[in-house]
Amino acid sequence: MLRGAGAALMTLCLAVTCGPRGGTGPAAPERAAGRPNIVFVLTDDLTVDLLRFMPQVRRLAAEGVSFSNYVVTDSLCCPSRASILTGKFPHNTGVFTNAGPDGGFPVFRRRGNEENTFATGLRAAGYRTAMFGKYMNGYDPASGHVPPGWDEWAVAGNAYAQVGYTLNENGRIRGYGGQYLTTVLGAKAEAFVRTSAQRKQPFLVEISTFAPHSPFTPAPQDARAFPGLTAPRGPAFDRLPANPPPWLAGRPPLTGDQRARIDDAYRKRAQSVLSIDRMIGGLRAALTETGVADDTVLVFSSDNGFHLGQYRLTVGKQTAFETDVRVPLIMAGPGLRRGVTIAQTAENIDLRPTFDALGGAVTPPDVDGRSLLPLITAGDARPVTHSGIPARSGMPKDSGIPENSGIVGAGWRTAALVEHRDPRAGRPESRPDDPDRQKVIPESYVALRTPEWTFVRYANGTREFYDRRTDPHQLRNTAAALSPARRAAMDAALTALVACSGRVACDKAAMVPA
């Protein structure tokens, strides 16, 4: 049996009858039938528990593949987006934070990352490309800057309120008043789909929403949805783990006011994802009406997770807990498997090489990720749950999901790397978009995350270890009970991963013994 991206692309060719490759740039002639269009919906701070409010996304999961162990390289917007665009870990993009000397758009651009993304690769391979919505923290639309690789560009800066924002539209600056941003982005994406279909040119469009990021502004028609909805009160809600790290230890129980604000935030987050779900429905309708639905791969994901009350933390991200690092990844389209959940470890660095493989673009050797096509077109997988929401390790016994039914393919990575850098060294953060001004950011750390366990090493020497097979909610830090040999092996694996560069070296470093 053929293996790797070549086998996956052959599968796609058999599914949609491959034709000759198109040229480069917007004037390319007939689209190559073996290279699907790509519609990529990237949300902001969306968590797995919000999928129950998104019927279009659940339908997409039922028709395609979901990943139960998809992890971000850094649970923070800008570093994660840098990894998605380039296929590289933060230690290779140089983007660790949202601003300052080690993060944000200025660092991303200054280090040359814009010159080598999935957009530049696919455009060179003959795709028509578009970016609508959020790009990088610190990007100013008033600058007029349009990065290389994009044929169409309509991007905002600070548009979290969803109204009263400015877009850079292909270098022209346009202000918007009360037009709800997610709706505007959907309309632009639909227009791009229709134009591209008329040109018979393969296309990539990324729609990057600001929702459901704080201040969690829903569309006007959704502002009264889910009255009385409260945040989930799982086992980790308002509870510290045993032997917590110093930055978390001593957190007092949540107050009644904090609980009320958490509930309000969750309700607004649920309301705000309704507009995303409608947008996806509109996009799918446009693909069908233009006759390209069967030639299009639709990808749905989030840049990072979010905690709301777990571990006595109010609202935020950046921890190594599952709430923050594991996010949805759902893909459906020609040649992809249907109605399955993939159990192998995937990271956001894998999206760039996956898009490259779909489009016939060349992935540079310094890209750290690897194409997911071998997993989504062949290999072992397990069914999605009855609701279409991706399964995960540690599912409840009554979920209908076999605990150990995912079989890891030979040669596939066993661990994901998470990198986090905190310039404030754990001091409380205060920002205008923080509802209670008590958000706490962890101290700098690196972490290994496998389908079975999580190991965290802080810059100050503190360690955490959670065996999620027996402790799925990460409430027992048993790092002190690790044998010296086991801890040394994990430390060595982390040291190798935070120094790796390129797929070959990073794949080798990510083969961590169980």
Short mmCIF file of C-alpha atoms in Angstrom, two decimals:
data_model
loop_
_atom_site.label_atom_id
_atom_site.label_comp_id
_atom_site.label_asym_id
_atom_site.label_seq_id
_atom_site.Cartn_x
_atom_site.Cartn_y
_atom_site.Cartn_z
CA MET A 1 0.00 0.00 0.00
CA LEU A 2 1.25 3.48 -0.89
CA ARG A 3 2.06 5.63 2.09
CA GLY A 4 2.50 9.31 2.90
CA ALA A 5 1.25 12.36 1.05
CA GLY A 6 1.69 10.68 -2.33
CA ALA A 7 -0.75 7.92 -1.41
CA ALA A 8 -3.21 10.42 -0.01
CA LEU A 9 -3.07 12.55 -3.13
CA MET A 10 -3.56 9.46 -5.29
CA THR A 11 -6.65 8.67 -3.21
CA LEU A 12 -7.91 12.19 -3.90
CA CYS A 13 -7.20 11.75 -7.60
CA LEU A 14 -9.21 8.52 -7.71
CA ALA A 15 -12.05 10.28 -5.93
CA VAL A 16 -12.30 13.31 -8.21
CA THR A 17 -10.36 12.36 -11.40
CA CYS A 18 -7.07 14.22 -11.56
CA GLY A 19 -6.40 16.66 -14.37
CA PRO A 20 -3.35 18.75 -15.29
CA ARG A 21 -2.01 21.28 -12.82
CA GLY A 22 -2.95 24.89 -13.26
CA GLY A 23 -0.50 27.76 -13.63
CA THR A 24 0.47 30.36 -11.05
CA GLY A 25 -1.28 33.58 -10.13
CA PRO A 26 -4.83 34.70 -10.67
CA ALA A 27 -4.82 34.12 -14.43
CA ALA A 28 -4.47 30.32 -14.19
CA PRO A 29 -6.78 28.50 -16.66
CA GLU A 30 -8.87 25.40 -15.87
CA ARG A 31 -8.68 24.19 -12.29
CA ALA A 32 -6.93 20.88 -11.73
CA ALA A 33 -9.65 18.44 -10.75
CA GLY A 34 -7.33 16.45 -8.48
CA ARG A 35 -6.52 19.49 -6.33
CA PRO A 36 -9.49 20.47 -4.19
CA ASN A 37 -10.47 23.93 -3.13
CA ILE A 38 -9.81 24.64 0.55
CA VAL A 39 -12.16 26.58 2.82
CA PHE A 40 -10.55 27.12 6.22
CA VAL A 41 -12.66 28.51 9.08
CA LEU A 42 -10.44 29.51 12.02
CA THR A 43 -12.23 30.67 15.15
CA ASP A 44 -10.81 32.53 18.15
CA ASP A 45 -10.81 30.90 21.62
CA LEU A 46 -13.45 28.33 20.65
CA THR A 47 -13.60 25.23 22.85
CA VAL A 48 -14.89 21.72 22.23
CA ASP A 49 -17.82 22.21 24.60
CA LEU A 50 -19.29 24.89 22.31
CA LEU A 51 -19.78 22.47 19.42
CA ARG A 52 -23.11 21.38 20.87
CA PHE A 53 -24.50 24.79 19.83
CA MET A 54 -23.26 24.43 16.23
CA PRO A 55 -25.37 22.05 14.10
CA GLN A 56 -23.52 22.91 10.88
CA VAL A 57 -20.20 21.97 12.48
CA ARG A 58 -21.63 18.74 13.88
CA ARG A 59 -22.95 17.91 10.42
CA LEU A 60 -19.46 18.56 9.02
CA ALA A 61 -18.01 16.16 11.60
CA ALA A 62 -20.54 13.47 10.67
CA GLU A 63 -19.57 13.82 7.00
CA GLY A 64 -15.81 13.95 7.52
CA VAL A 65 -13.04 13.40 10.04
CA SER A 66 -12.50 14.80 13.53
CA PHE A 67 -9.32 14.75 15.61
CA SER A 68 -9.60 13.82 19.26
CA ASN A 69 -5.96 14.68 20.02
CA TYR A 70 -5.43 17.91 18.12
CA VAL A 71 -3.23 20.29 20.14
CA VAL A 72 -1.99 23.85 19.66
CA THR A 73 1.69 24.72 20.01
CA ASP A 74 0.84 27.63 22.30
CA SER A 75 -2.55 28.41 23.82
CA LEU A 76 -2.38 32.05 22.77
CA CYS A 77 -3.66 33.74 19.63
CA CYS A 78 -0.60 35.11 17.85
CA PRO A 79 1.87 32.25 18.49
CA SER A 80 -0.76 29.72 17.45
CA ARG A 81 -1.64 31.61 14.26
CA ALA A 82 2.04 31.91 13.42
CA SER A 83 2.36 28.12 13.73
CA ILE A 84 -0.73 27.56 11.59
CA LEU A 85 0.46 29.78 8.75
CA THR A 86 4.07 28.58 8.69
CA GLY A 87 3.90 25.00 10.00
CA LYS A 88 6.58 25.84 12.57
CA PHE A 89 6.87 25.71 16.35
CA PRO A 90 7.10 29.04 18.24
CA HIS A 91 10.80 28.46 18.84
CA ASN A 92 11.26 28.57 15.05
CA THR A 93 8.84 31.40 14.21
CA GLY A 94 10.16 33.48 17.10
CA VAL A 95 6.58 34.40 18.04
CA PHE A 96 5.88 33.52 21.68
CA THR A 97 3.46 36.25 22.80
CA ASN A 98 0.89 38.65 21.37
CA ALA A 99 3.08 41.75 21.67
CA GLY A 100 6.44 43.05 22.75
CA PRO A 101 9.94 41.96 21.85
CA ASP A 102 9.00 38.27 21.49
CA GLY A 103 5.61 38.33 19.83
CA GLY A 104 2.89 39.95 17.80
CA PHE A 105 2.69 40.83 14.12
CA PRO A 106 5.87 42.98 14.08
CA VAL A 107 8.01 40.01 15.19
CA PHE A 108 6.25 37.64 12.79
CA ARG A 109 6.96 39.96 9.86
CA ARG A 110 10.46 41.02 10.92
CA ARG A 111 11.61 37.40 11.08
CA GLY A 112 10.50 36.77 7.50
CA ASN A 113 7.63 34.43 8.35
CA GLU A 114 5.25 36.13 5.91
CA GLU A 115 7.42 35.08 2.98
CA ASN A 116 6.82 31.37 3.58
CA THR A 117 3.27 30.36 4.49
CA PHE A 118 0.60 28.05 3.12
CA ALA A 119 -0.72 31.09 1.22
CA THR A 120 2.56 31.75 -0.61
CA GLY A 121 2.94 28.04 -1.39
CA LEU A 122 -0.57 27.51 -2.71
CA ARG A 123 -0.60 30.73 -4.72
CA ALA A 124 2.64 29.66 -6.38
CA ALA A 125 0.98 26.33 -7.15
CA GLY A 126 -1.85 28.06 -9.02
CA TYR A 127 -4.42 28.68 -6.31
CA ARG A 128 -6.44 31.84 -5.92
CA THR A 129 -6.13 32.84 -2.25
CA ALA A 130 -8.08 35.01 0.19
CA MET A 131 -7.85 35.98 3.85
CA PHE A 132 -10.84 37.53 5.62
CA GLY A 133 -11.02 38.53 9.28
CA LYS A 134 -8.30 38.30 11.92
CA TYR A 135 -4.64 37.97 10.98
CA MET A 136 -2.15 38.65 13.76
CA ASN A 137 -2.28 40.50 17.07
CA GLY A 138 -0.66 43.87 16.51
CA TYR A 139 -1.59 44.06 12.83
CA ASP A 140 -2.88 47.55 11.97
CA PRO A 141 -5.18 47.68 8.93
CA ALA A 142 -4.48 51.41 8.60
CA SER A 143 -0.93 50.54 7.54
CA GLY A 144 -2.27 49.26 4.21
CA HIS A 145 0.05 46.28 4.43
CA VAL A 146 -1.04 43.17 2.51
CA PRO A 147 1.28 40.19 3.10
CA PRO A 148 2.59 38.14 0.18
CA GLY A 149 0.57 35.14 -0.97
CA TRP A 150 -2.91 36.66 -0.82
CA ASP A 151 -4.94 37.63 -3.89
CA GLU A 152 -7.82 38.95 -1.78
CA TRP A 153 -7.35 40.56 1.62
CA ALA A 154 -9.97 41.99 3.98
CA VAL A 155 -8.47 42.03 7.46
CA ALA A 156 -9.21 43.89 10.69
CA GLY A 157 -7.07 44.85 13.65
CA ASN A 158 -8.79 45.18 17.01
CA ALA A 159 -12.32 44.12 16.01
CA TYR A 160 -13.29 42.00 19.00
CA ALA A 161 -16.41 44.10 19.61
CA GLN A 162 -17.67 42.94 16.17
CA VAL A 163 -18.93 46.45 15.29
CA GLY A 164 -17.24 49.81 14.69
CA TYR A 165 -14.14 48.30 13.06
CA THR A 166 -11.87 49.00 10.10
CA LEU A 167 -10.86 46.60 7.35
CA ASN A 168 -7.86 46.75 5.07
CA GLU A 169 -9.47 45.66 1.81
CA ASN A 170 -6.65 44.97 -0.64
CA GLY A 171 -4.78 48.04 0.56
CA ARG A 172 -7.85 50.28 0.75
CA ILE A 173 -9.00 51.24 4.24
CA ARG A 174 -12.74 51.01 4.90
CA GLY A 175 -14.56 51.68 8.13
CA TYR A 176 -17.62 49.71 9.21
CA GLY A 177 -20.21 50.92 11.68
CA GLY A 178 -22.91 48.61 12.94
CA GLN A 179 -22.42 45.75 10.47
CA TYR A 180 -21.72 42.62 12.51
CA LEU A 181 -18.26 41.41 11.57
CA THR A 182 -18.84 37.65 11.31
CA THR A 183 -21.75 38.30 8.92
CA VAL A 184 -19.59 40.60 6.80
CA LEU A 185 -16.80 38.02 6.64
CA GLY A 186 -19.23 35.34 5.55
CA ALA A 187 -20.59 37.52 2.74
CA LYS A 188 -17.07 38.29 1.51
CA ALA A 189 -16.13 34.62 1.57
CA GLU A 190 -19.25 33.61 -0.35
CA ALA A 191 -18.52 36.24 -3.00
CA PHE A 192 -14.95 34.95 -3.30
CA VAL A 193 -16.22 31.37 -3.73
CA ARG A 194 -18.59 32.43 -6.50
CA THR A 195 -15.95 34.43 -8.36
CA SER A 196 -13.37 31.66 -8.07
CA ALA A 197 -15.85 29.04 -9.28
CA GLN A 198 -16.62 31.18 -12.33
CA ARG A 199 -12.90 31.39 -13.10
CA LYS A 200 -12.60 27.60 -12.75
CA GLN A 201 -9.48 28.15 -10.67
CA PRO A 202 -8.71 26.21 -7.48
CA PHE A 203 -8.93 28.42 -4.44
CA LEU A 204 -8.02 28.69 -0.77
CA VAL A 205 -10.00 30.99 1.48
CA GLU A 206 -9.36 31.47 5.19
CA ILE A 207 -12.19 33.02 7.19
CA SER A 208 -10.74 33.91 10.57
CA THR A 209 -13.44 35.06 12.97
CA PHE A 210 -12.97 37.14 16.09
CA ALA A 211 -15.80 35.21 17.73
CA PRO A 212 -16.11 33.83 20.34
CA HIS A 213 -13.25 35.89 21.83
CA SER A 214 -14.10 38.34 24.60
CA PRO A 215 -16.06 40.56 24.96
CA PHE A 216 -18.14 37.67 23.53
CA THR A 217 -20.39 39.90 21.42
CA PRO A 218 -23.19 37.91 19.75
CA ALA A 219 -24.97 38.91 16.56
CA PRO A 220 -28.02 41.08 17.31
CA GLN A 221 -30.46 38.29 16.44
CA ASP A 222 -28.71 35.93 18.88
CA ALA A 223 -28.47 38.22 21.91
CA ARG A 224 -31.44 36.57 23.65
CA ALA A 225 -30.53 32.96 22.85
CA PHE A 226 -30.12 30.36 25.60
CA PRO A 227 -31.72 32.24 28.50
CA GLY A 228 -30.52 30.89 31.82
CA LEU A 229 -27.61 28.96 30.29
CA THR A 230 -24.77 28.44 32.78
CA ALA A 231 -21.17 27.32 32.35
CA PRO A 232 -20.49 23.59 32.79
CA ARG A 233 -19.70 22.58 36.37
CA GLY A 234 -17.38 19.66 35.69
CA PRO A 235 -15.11 17.99 38.28
CA ALA A 236 -12.39 20.63 37.76
CA PHE A 237 -14.70 23.61 38.21
CA ASP A 238 -13.64 25.75 41.19
CA ARG A 239 -11.18 23.07 42.30
CA LEU A 240 -7.40 23.05 42.59
CA PRO A 241 -5.45 19.96 41.57
CA ALA A 242 -3.48 18.13 44.21
CA ASN A 243 0.08 19.49 44.38
CA PRO A 244 -0.57 22.49 42.11
CA PRO A 245 2.34 24.51 40.68
CA PRO A 246 3.27 27.69 42.59
CA TRP A 247 1.54 30.06 40.14
CA LEU A 248 -1.77 28.25 40.78
CA ALA A 249 -1.41 27.26 44.43
CA GLY A 250 -3.36 29.31 46.92
CA ARG A 251 -6.09 30.42 44.52
CA PRO A 252 -9.18 31.03 46.64
CA PRO A 253 -12.57 29.52 45.78
CA LEU A 254 -14.58 31.41 43.21
CA THR A 255 -16.88 34.06 44.62
CA GLY A 256 -20.56 34.28 43.78
CA ASP A 257 -19.85 37.32 41.61
CA GLN A 258 -17.11 35.49 39.72
CA ARG A 259 -19.41 32.52 39.10
CA ALA A 260 -22.08 34.84 37.77
CA ARG A 261 -19.59 36.47 35.41
CA ILE A 262 -18.36 33.07 34.25
CA ASP A 263 -21.95 32.04 33.49
CA ASP A 264 -22.54 35.28 31.62
CA ALA A 265 -19.36 34.76 29.58
CA TYR A 266 -20.32 31.19 28.69
CA ARG A 267 -23.82 32.20 27.62
CA LYS A 268 -22.45 34.98 25.41
CA ARG A 269 -19.85 32.62 23.94
CA ALA A 270 -22.61 30.16 23.06
CA GLN A 271 -24.61 32.98 21.50
CA SER A 272 -21.63 34.25 19.49
CA VAL A 273 -20.86 30.89 17.86
CA LEU A 274 -24.34 30.82 16.32
CA SER A 275 -23.20 33.41 13.77
CA ILE A 276 -20.17 31.26 12.91
CA ASP A 277 -22.40 28.27 12.38
CA ARG A 278 -24.73 30.28 10.10
CA MET A 279 -21.69 31.49 8.18
CA ILE A 280 -20.60 27.90 7.59
CA GLY A 281 -24.08 27.04 6.38
CA GLY A 282 -23.96 29.95 3.95
CA LEU A 283 -20.55 28.91 2.68
CA ARG A 284 -21.71 25.35 2.09
CA ALA A 285 -24.75 26.63 0.23
CA ALA A 286 -22.53 28.80 -1.98
CA LEU A 287 -20.26 25.86 -2.72
CA THR A 288 -23.26 23.75 -3.70
CA GLU A 289 -24.89 26.47 -5.82
CA THR A 290 -21.67 27.05 -7.76
CA GLY A 291 -21.13 23.33 -8.35
CA VAL A 292 -17.82 23.06 -6.49
CA ALA A 293 -18.97 21.47 -3.21
CA ASP A 294 -17.71 18.03 -4.29
CA ASP A 295 -14.33 19.55 -5.12
CA THR A 296 -13.83 21.39 -1.83
CA VAL A 297 -12.25 20.45 1.50
CA LEU A 298 -13.77 22.40 4.39
CA VAL A 299 -11.66 22.71 7.55
CA PHE A 300 -12.88 23.98 10.92
CA SER A 301 -10.70 24.73 13.94
CA SER A 302 -9.72 27.21 16.67
CA ASP A 303 -6.46 28.99 17.47
CA ASN A 304 -6.58 27.93 21.13
CA GLY A 305 -8.86 26.79 23.92
CA PHE A 306 -10.22 28.64 26.92
CA HIS A 307 -10.91 27.98 30.59
CA LEU A 308 -13.96 29.22 32.46
CA GLY A 309 -13.84 28.45 36.16
CA GLN A 310 -11.74 25.29 35.98
CA TYR A 311 -8.93 25.10 38.56
CA ARG A 312 -10.35 28.24 40.23
CA LEU A 313 -9.27 30.29 37.20
CA THR A 314 -11.87 32.74 35.98
CA VAL A 315 -11.53 33.37 32.23
CA GLY A 316 -8.45 32.87 30.10
CA LYS A 317 -6.02 30.50 28.41
CA GLN A 318 -2.25 29.83 28.18
CA THR A 319 -2.19 26.94 30.65
CA ALA A 320 -1.18 23.39 29.71
CA PHE A 321 -4.53 22.02 30.85
CA GLU A 322 -6.77 20.29 28.29
CA THR A 323 -9.22 23.20 28.43
CA ASP A 324 -6.61 25.42 26.80
CA VAL A 325 -4.45 23.27 24.51
CA ARG A 326 -6.85 20.74 22.94
CA VAL A 327 -9.21 22.25 20.37
CA PRO A 328 -11.47 20.99 17.58
CA LEU A 329 -10.15 20.04 14.16
CA ILE A 330 -12.78 18.85 11.69
CA MET A 331 -12.25 18.26 7.97
CA ALA A 332 -14.59 17.06 5.23
CA GLY A 333 -14.26 16.82 1.46
CA PRO A 334 -13.34 14.70 -1.55
CA GLY A 335 -11.20 11.67 -0.80
CA LEU A 336 -11.44 12.13 2.98
CA ARG A 337 -12.88 9.51 5.28
CA ARG A 338 -16.42 9.98 6.52
CA GLY A 339 -17.79 9.90 10.05
CA VAL A 340 -14.59 8.94 11.86
CA THR A 341 -12.48 10.36 14.66
CA ILE A 342 -8.70 10.20 14.34
CA ALA A 343 -6.92 9.29 17.57
CA GLN A 344 -3.34 10.07 16.52
CA THR A 345 -1.65 13.20 17.86
CA ALA A 346 -1.91 16.19 15.55
CA GLU A 347 -0.79 19.79 16.03
CA ASN A 348 -1.56 23.10 14.39
CA ILE A 349 1.86 22.96 12.70
CA ASP A 350 0.35 20.17 10.56
CA LEU A 351 -2.20 22.39 8.80
CA ARG A 352 0.32 24.11 6.52
CA PRO A 353 1.84 20.86 5.13
CA THR A 354 -1.67 19.37 4.84
CA PHE A 355 -2.84 22.30 2.73
CA ASP A 356 0.37 22.06 0.69
CA ALA A 357 -0.25 18.38 0.04
CA LEU A 358 -3.87 18.98 -0.98
CA GLY A 359 -2.82 21.66 -3.43
CA GLY A 360 0.32 20.10 -4.84
CA ALA A 361 2.56 22.78 -3.30
CA VAL A 362 6.08 22.00 -2.14
CA THR A 363 6.54 22.04 1.63
CA PRO A 364 9.97 23.43 2.58
CA PRO A 365 12.18 21.11 4.66
CA ASP A 366 12.33 23.59 7.55
CA VAL A 367 8.60 23.17 8.22
CA ASP A 368 8.18 21.29 11.50
CA GLY A 369 4.74 19.78 10.88
CA ARG A 370 3.65 16.97 8.62
CA SER A 371 0.72 16.39 6.30
CA LEU A 372 -2.34 14.79 7.89
CA LEU A 373 -3.50 13.25 4.61
CA PRO A 374 -2.20 9.75 5.45
CA LEU A 375 -4.45 9.80 8.50
CA ILE A 376 -7.59 11.23 6.96
CA THR A 377 -7.50 9.15 3.78
CA ALA A 378 -6.25 5.85 5.26
CA GLY A 379 -5.33 4.24 8.60
CA ASP A 380 -7.11 3.27 11.77
CA ALA A 381 -9.77 5.51 13.28
CA ARG A 382 -12.88 5.26 15.41
CA PRO A 383 -16.46 6.54 14.97
CA VAL A 384 -17.63 9.93 16.14
CA THR A 385 -20.15 10.10 18.94
CA HIS A 386 -23.85 10.09 18.14
CA SER A 387 -23.91 13.90 18.36
CA GLY A 388 -21.07 14.36 15.90
CA ILE A 389 -18.85 15.93 18.56
CA PRO A 390 -15.31 14.52 18.40
CA ALA A 391 -14.42 11.82 20.89
CA ARG A 392 -11.41 12.12 23.16
CA SER A 393 -9.39 10.05 25.52
CA GLY A 394 -11.03 9.85 28.92
CA MET A 395 -14.59 9.88 27.56
CA PRO A 396 -17.29 8.84 30.01
CA LYS A 397 -18.11 5.14 30.03
CA ASP A 398 -21.61 5.79 28.71
CA SER A 399 -20.40 7.81 25.71
CA GLY A 400 -20.33 4.79 23.40
CA ILE A 401 -16.71 5.51 22.48
CA PRO A 402 -14.25 2.64 23.11
CA GLU A 403 -11.50 3.95 25.35
CA ASN A 404 -8.60 2.30 23.51
CA SER A 405 -9.92 1.88 19.99
CA GLY A 406 -7.58 4.40 18.37
CA ILE A 407 -4.49 2.65 17.00
CA VAL A 408 -1.41 4.80 16.50
CA GLY A 409 0.16 4.21 13.10
CA ALA A 410 3.78 3.15 12.89
CA GLY A 411 6.11 6.12 12.59
CA TRP A 412 3.55 8.72 13.64
CA ARG A 413 4.48 11.10 16.45
CA THR A 414 3.35 10.12 19.92
CA ALA A 415 3.70 13.52 21.64
CA ALA A 416 2.81 17.14 20.98
CA LEU A 417 4.93 20.07 22.14
CA VAL A 418 3.39 23.11 23.84
CA GLU A 419 5.52 26.22 24.41
CA HIS A 420 4.52 29.15 26.61
CA ARG A 421 6.45 32.26 27.53
CA ASP A 422 5.21 34.73 30.14
CA PRO A 423 7.01 38.07 30.44
CA ARG A 424 5.09 38.83 33.66
CA ALA A 425 6.26 35.67 35.44
CA GLY A 426 2.81 34.73 36.69
CA ARG A 427 1.64 38.13 37.87
CA PRO A 428 -2.10 38.79 37.53
CA GLU A 429 -3.01 40.25 34.17
CA SER A 430 -5.35 43.23 33.83
CA ARG A 431 -6.81 44.05 30.42
CA PRO A 432 -9.92 45.87 29.21
CA ASP A 433 -11.34 42.62 27.80
CA ASP A 434 -10.93 40.78 31.12
CA PRO A 435 -14.38 40.75 32.83
CA ASP A 436 -13.10 40.58 36.39
CA ARG A 437 -9.49 41.79 36.02
CA GLN A 438 -8.20 38.73 37.84
CA LYS A 439 -6.85 36.64 35.01
CA VAL A 440 -3.73 34.75 36.02
CA ILE A 441 -1.07 33.76 33.49
CA PRO A 442 1.18 30.75 34.16
CA GLU A 443 4.91 31.10 34.46
CA SER A 444 6.90 30.17 31.37
CA TYR A 445 6.85 26.45 30.58
CA VAL A 446 7.21 23.77 27.94
CA ALA A 447 5.01 20.69 27.92
CA LEU A 448 4.63 17.26 26.36
CA ARG A 449 1.10 16.13 25.66
CA THR A 450 0.33 12.58 24.50
CA PRO A 451 -3.11 10.94 24.16
CA GLU A 452 -2.51 9.43 27.63
CA TRP A 453 -0.63 11.97 29.76
CA THR A 454 0.62 15.56 30.13
CA PHE A 455 4.08 16.53 31.42
CA VAL A 456 4.89 20.20 32.14
CA ARG A 457 8.30 21.69 32.94
CA TYR A 458 8.37 25.27 34.16
CA ALA A 459 11.30 27.63 33.77
CA ASN A 460 11.66 27.69 37.57
CA GLY A 461 12.12 23.90 37.69
CA THR A 462 8.62 22.98 38.85
CA ARG A 463 7.04 20.00 37.08
CA GLU A 464 3.54 18.64 36.61
CA PHE A 465 2.47 15.19 35.45
CA TYR A 466 -1.13 14.12 34.85
CA ASP A 467 -2.02 10.60 33.80
CA ARG A 468 -5.23 11.41 31.95
CA ARG A 469 -6.18 7.73 31.59
CA THR A 470 -6.95 7.59 35.32
CA ASP A 471 -7.24 11.35 35.91
CA PRO A 472 -8.98 12.78 32.82
CA HIS A 473 -9.76 16.09 34.53
CA GLN A 474 -6.15 16.67 35.60
CA LEU A 475 -6.76 16.92 39.31
CA ARG A 476 -3.77 14.93 40.58
CA ASN A 477 -0.30 16.22 39.84
CA THR A 478 1.87 13.14 40.37
CA ALA A 479 5.18 14.54 39.09
CA ALA A 480 6.83 13.86 42.45
CA ALA A 481 6.02 10.15 42.11
CA LEU A 482 7.76 9.75 38.73
CA SER A 483 10.83 7.55 38.81
CA PRO A 484 14.12 9.36 38.16
CA ALA A 485 14.50 7.46 34.88
CA ARG A 486 10.99 8.38 33.69
CA ARG A 487 11.42 12.02 34.55
CA ALA A 488 14.83 12.13 32.88
CA ALA A 489 13.37 10.61 29.71
CA MET A 490 10.61 13.22 29.60
CA ASP A 491 13.04 16.04 30.26
CA ALA A 492 15.26 14.76 27.46
CA ALA A 493 12.32 14.55 25.08
CA LEU A 494 11.31 18.11 25.89
CA THR A 495 14.86 19.37 25.42
CA ALA A 496 15.03 17.70 22.00
CA LEU A 497 11.65 19.05 20.87
CA VAL A 498 12.30 22.65 21.90
CA ALA A 499 15.52 22.54 19.84
CA CYS A 500 14.20 20.73 16.75
CA SER A 501 13.81 22.29 13.32
CA GLY A 502 12.21 20.70 10.28
CA ARG A 503 9.97 17.69 9.95
CA VAL A 504 12.67 15.02 10.10
CA ALA A 505 14.20 16.25 13.36
CA CYS A 506 10.87 17.19 14.97
CA ASP A 507 9.23 13.88 14.04
CA LYS A 508 12.13 12.01 15.61
CA ALA A 509 12.00 14.12 18.77
CA ALA A 510 8.22 13.64 19.06
CA MET A 511 8.50 9.83 19.25
CA VAL A 512 8.26 9.76 23.04
CA PRO A 513 8.02 6.36 24.80
CA ALA A 514 4.77 5.72 26.64
#
